[in-house]
XYZ file of C-alpha atoms in Angstrom:
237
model
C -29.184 -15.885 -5.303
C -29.149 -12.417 -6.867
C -30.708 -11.103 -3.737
C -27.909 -12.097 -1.622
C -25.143 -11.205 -4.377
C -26.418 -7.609 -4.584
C -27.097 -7.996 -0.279
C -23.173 -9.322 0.189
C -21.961 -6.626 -2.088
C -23.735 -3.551 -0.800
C -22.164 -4.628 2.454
C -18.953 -5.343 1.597
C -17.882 -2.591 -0.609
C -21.205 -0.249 -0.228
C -19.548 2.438 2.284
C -16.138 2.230 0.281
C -17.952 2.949 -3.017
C -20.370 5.673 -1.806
C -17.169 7.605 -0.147
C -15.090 7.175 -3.545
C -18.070 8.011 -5.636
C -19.257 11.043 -3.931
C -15.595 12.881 -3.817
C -14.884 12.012 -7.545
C -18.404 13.423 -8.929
C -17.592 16.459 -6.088
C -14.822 17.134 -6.456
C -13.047 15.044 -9.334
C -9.668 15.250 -9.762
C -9.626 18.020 -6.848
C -10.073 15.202 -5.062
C -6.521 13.631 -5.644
C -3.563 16.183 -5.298
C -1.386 13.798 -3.728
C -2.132 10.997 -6.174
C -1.836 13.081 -9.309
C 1.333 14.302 -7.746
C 2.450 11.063 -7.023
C 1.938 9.209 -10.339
C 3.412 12.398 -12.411
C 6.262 11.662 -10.341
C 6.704 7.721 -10.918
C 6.019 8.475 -14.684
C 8.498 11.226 -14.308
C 11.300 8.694 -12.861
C 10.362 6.209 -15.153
C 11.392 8.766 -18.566
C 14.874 10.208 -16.250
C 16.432 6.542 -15.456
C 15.385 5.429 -18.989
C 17.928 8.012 -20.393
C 21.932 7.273 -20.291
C 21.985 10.571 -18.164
C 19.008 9.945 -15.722
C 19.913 6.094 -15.004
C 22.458 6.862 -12.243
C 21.209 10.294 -10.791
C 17.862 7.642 -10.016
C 19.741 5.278 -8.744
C 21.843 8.036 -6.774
C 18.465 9.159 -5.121
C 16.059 6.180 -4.839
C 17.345 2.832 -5.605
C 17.817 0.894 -2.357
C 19.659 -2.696 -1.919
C 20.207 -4.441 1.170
C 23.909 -4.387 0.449
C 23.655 -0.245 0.771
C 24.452 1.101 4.809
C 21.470 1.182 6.591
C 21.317 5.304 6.688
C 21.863 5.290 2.938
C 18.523 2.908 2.249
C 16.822 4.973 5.233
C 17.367 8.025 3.191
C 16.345 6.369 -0.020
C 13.347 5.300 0.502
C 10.927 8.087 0.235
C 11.762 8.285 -3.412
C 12.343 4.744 -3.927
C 8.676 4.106 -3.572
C 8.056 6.259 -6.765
C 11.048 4.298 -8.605
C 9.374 2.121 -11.161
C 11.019 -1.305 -11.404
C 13.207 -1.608 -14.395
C 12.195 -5.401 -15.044
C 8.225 -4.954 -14.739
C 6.117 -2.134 -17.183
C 5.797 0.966 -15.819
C 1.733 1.019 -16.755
C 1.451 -1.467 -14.004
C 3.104 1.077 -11.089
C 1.306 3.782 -12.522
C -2.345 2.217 -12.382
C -1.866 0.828 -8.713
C -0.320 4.567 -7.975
C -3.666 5.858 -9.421
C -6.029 3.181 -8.548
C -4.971 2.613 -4.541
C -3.704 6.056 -3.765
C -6.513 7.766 -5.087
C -8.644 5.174 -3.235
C -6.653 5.865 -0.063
C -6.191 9.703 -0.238
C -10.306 9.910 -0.422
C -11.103 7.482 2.228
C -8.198 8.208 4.888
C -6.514 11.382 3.854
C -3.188 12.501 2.161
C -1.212 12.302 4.988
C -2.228 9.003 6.348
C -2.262 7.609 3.146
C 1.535 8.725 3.106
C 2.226 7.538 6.230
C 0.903 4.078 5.915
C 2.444 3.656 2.311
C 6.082 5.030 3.837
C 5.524 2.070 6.800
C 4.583 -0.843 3.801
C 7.773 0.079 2.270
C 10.032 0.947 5.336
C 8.684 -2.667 6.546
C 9.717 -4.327 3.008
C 13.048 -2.604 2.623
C 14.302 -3.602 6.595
C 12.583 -7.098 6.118
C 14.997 -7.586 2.904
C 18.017 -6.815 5.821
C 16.705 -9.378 8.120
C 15.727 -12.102 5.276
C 18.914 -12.077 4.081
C 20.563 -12.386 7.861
C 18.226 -15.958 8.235
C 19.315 -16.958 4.998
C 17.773 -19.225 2.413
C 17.372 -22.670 4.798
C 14.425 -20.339 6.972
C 10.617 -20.100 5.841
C 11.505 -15.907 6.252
C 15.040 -16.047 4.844
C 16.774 -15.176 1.622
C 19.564 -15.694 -0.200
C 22.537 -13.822 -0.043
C 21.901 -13.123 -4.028
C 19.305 -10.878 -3.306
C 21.401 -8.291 -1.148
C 22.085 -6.886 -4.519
C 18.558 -6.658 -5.749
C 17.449 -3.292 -6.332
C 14.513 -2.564 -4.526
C 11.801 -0.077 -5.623
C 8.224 0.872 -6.645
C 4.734 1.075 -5.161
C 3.778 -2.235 -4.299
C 4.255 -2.923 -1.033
C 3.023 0.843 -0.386
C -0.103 -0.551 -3.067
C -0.922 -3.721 -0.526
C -0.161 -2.327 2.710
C -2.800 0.842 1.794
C -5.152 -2.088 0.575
C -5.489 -3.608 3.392
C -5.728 -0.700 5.524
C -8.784 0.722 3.925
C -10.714 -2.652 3.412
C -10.302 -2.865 7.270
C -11.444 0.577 7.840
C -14.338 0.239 5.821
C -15.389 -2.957 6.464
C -14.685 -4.839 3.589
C -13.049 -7.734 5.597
C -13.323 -10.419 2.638
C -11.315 -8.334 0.025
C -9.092 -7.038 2.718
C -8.792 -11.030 3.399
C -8.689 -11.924 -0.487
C -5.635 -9.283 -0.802
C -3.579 -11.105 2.200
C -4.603 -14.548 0.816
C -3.003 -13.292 -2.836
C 0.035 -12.400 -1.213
C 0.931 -15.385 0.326
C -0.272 -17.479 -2.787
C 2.296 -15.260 -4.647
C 5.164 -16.419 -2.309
C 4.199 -19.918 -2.645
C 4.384 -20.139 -6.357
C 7.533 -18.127 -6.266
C 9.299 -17.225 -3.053
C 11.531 -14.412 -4.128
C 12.168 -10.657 -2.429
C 8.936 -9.160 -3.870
C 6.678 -11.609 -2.743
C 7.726 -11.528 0.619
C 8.067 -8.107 1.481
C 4.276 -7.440 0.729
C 3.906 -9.999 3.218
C 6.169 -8.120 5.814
C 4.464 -4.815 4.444
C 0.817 -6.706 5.441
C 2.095 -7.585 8.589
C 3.762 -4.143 9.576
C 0.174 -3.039 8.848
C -1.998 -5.529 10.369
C 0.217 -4.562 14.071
C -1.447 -0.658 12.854
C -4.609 -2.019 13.053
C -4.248 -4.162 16.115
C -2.915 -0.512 17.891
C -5.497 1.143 16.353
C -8.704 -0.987 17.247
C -7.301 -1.385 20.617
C -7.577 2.124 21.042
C -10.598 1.994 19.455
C -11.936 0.029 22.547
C -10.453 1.869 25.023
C -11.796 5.081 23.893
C -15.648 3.060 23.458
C -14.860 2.065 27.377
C -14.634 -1.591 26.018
C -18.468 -1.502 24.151
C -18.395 -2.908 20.625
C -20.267 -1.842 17.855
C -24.484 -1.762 17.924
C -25.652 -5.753 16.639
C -25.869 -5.798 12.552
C -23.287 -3.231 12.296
C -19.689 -2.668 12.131
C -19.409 0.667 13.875
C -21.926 3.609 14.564
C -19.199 6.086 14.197
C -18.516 7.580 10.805
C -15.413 7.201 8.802
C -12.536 8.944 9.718
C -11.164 10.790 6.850
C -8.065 12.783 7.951
């Protein structure tokens, strides 16, 4: 039983943890610019909009509703991923910023790192739009309410990145626990959160579709050896 613990573990999360492992003891915290970077600037937000002076000037620059004009929430939402939520403790967005970033930024890169958390958030923030369009009597819909909901912080950035790196490592049954969490989350409480992670998953899941397709193509249709998941090695810009 031990055997096959230590067996399904090694595979699951062996390539993942050797990667991680060998740029922190490397490297250290050389090894995270753009994490360090980002969670100095969440922490940074969270002190400003805390203060009877900051509160608006955040808002101003990174608070988006679905009520706001389109181009106004477009322009928003760079920053409004480093917004901590007023109603949750800032530890939380900090430790996900730290934890999955730096996790990301090792195994993928800074830039696709940014790229994938700016499409999890882009794909929350227009989902809230459309939600609120189908209205509260569809499965995808919301209530009007929630047009005024302001919308911000890492976590659909946080799940979408997740997911994205337990596919591209091979650690399909966390990648699979993380999607399975989600939608558990929008059972027990179906509110704007909980469902844009789940339009963040799914703006990422159609990456990985593109990208394995690809994939194929460029292999001329082969798959990978039998007993492995790929005989290429990780991509990591």
């Amino acid at each position: 039983m031990r055997h096959a613990v230590r067996e399904f573990a090694r595979r699951e999360w062996g390539p993942l943890f050797t990667t991680v492992r060998t740029a922190v003891v490397t490297k250290k915290w050389r090894a995270v610019p753009m994490t360090l970077g980002a969670v100095c600037l969440t922490a940074l937000f969270q002190v400003v909009q805390n203060q009877d002076w900051g509160y608006q000037a955040v808002q101003d620059i990174g608070s988006v509703r679905a009520e706001d004009p389109l181009w106004l929430a477009l322009l928003r939402t760079p920053l409004s991923l480093f917004v901590p939520a007023l109603d949750l403790p800032v530890w939380g967005a900090l430790a996900q910023v730290l934890l999955v970033f730096g996790i990301a930024e090792i195994c993928i890169g800074r830039w696709r790192t940014l790229g994938i958390a700016y499409l999890a958030t882009l794909a929350g923030t227009l989902y809230a739009r459309v939600g609120i369009a189908l209205g509260p009597d569809s499965a995808f819909g919301l209530p009007a309410s929630d047009a005024q909901v302001v919308d911000t912080g890492p976590s659909a950035a946080v799940v979408g990145l997740a997911v994205y790196v337990c596919w591209r490592y091979g650690a399909r049954w966390t990648g699979g626990l993380v999607v399975v969490a989600m939608v558990v989350e929008v059972m027990v409480k179906a509110n704007l959160a909980g469902k844009e992670h789940l339009a963040a998953i799914a703006a990422v899941l159609v990456l990985i579709a593109v990208r394995a397709g690809r994939g194929r193509r460029q292999d001329g249709g082969v798959g990978p050896r039998p007993g492995t998941r790929s005989w290429k090695p990780p991509i990591r810009s």
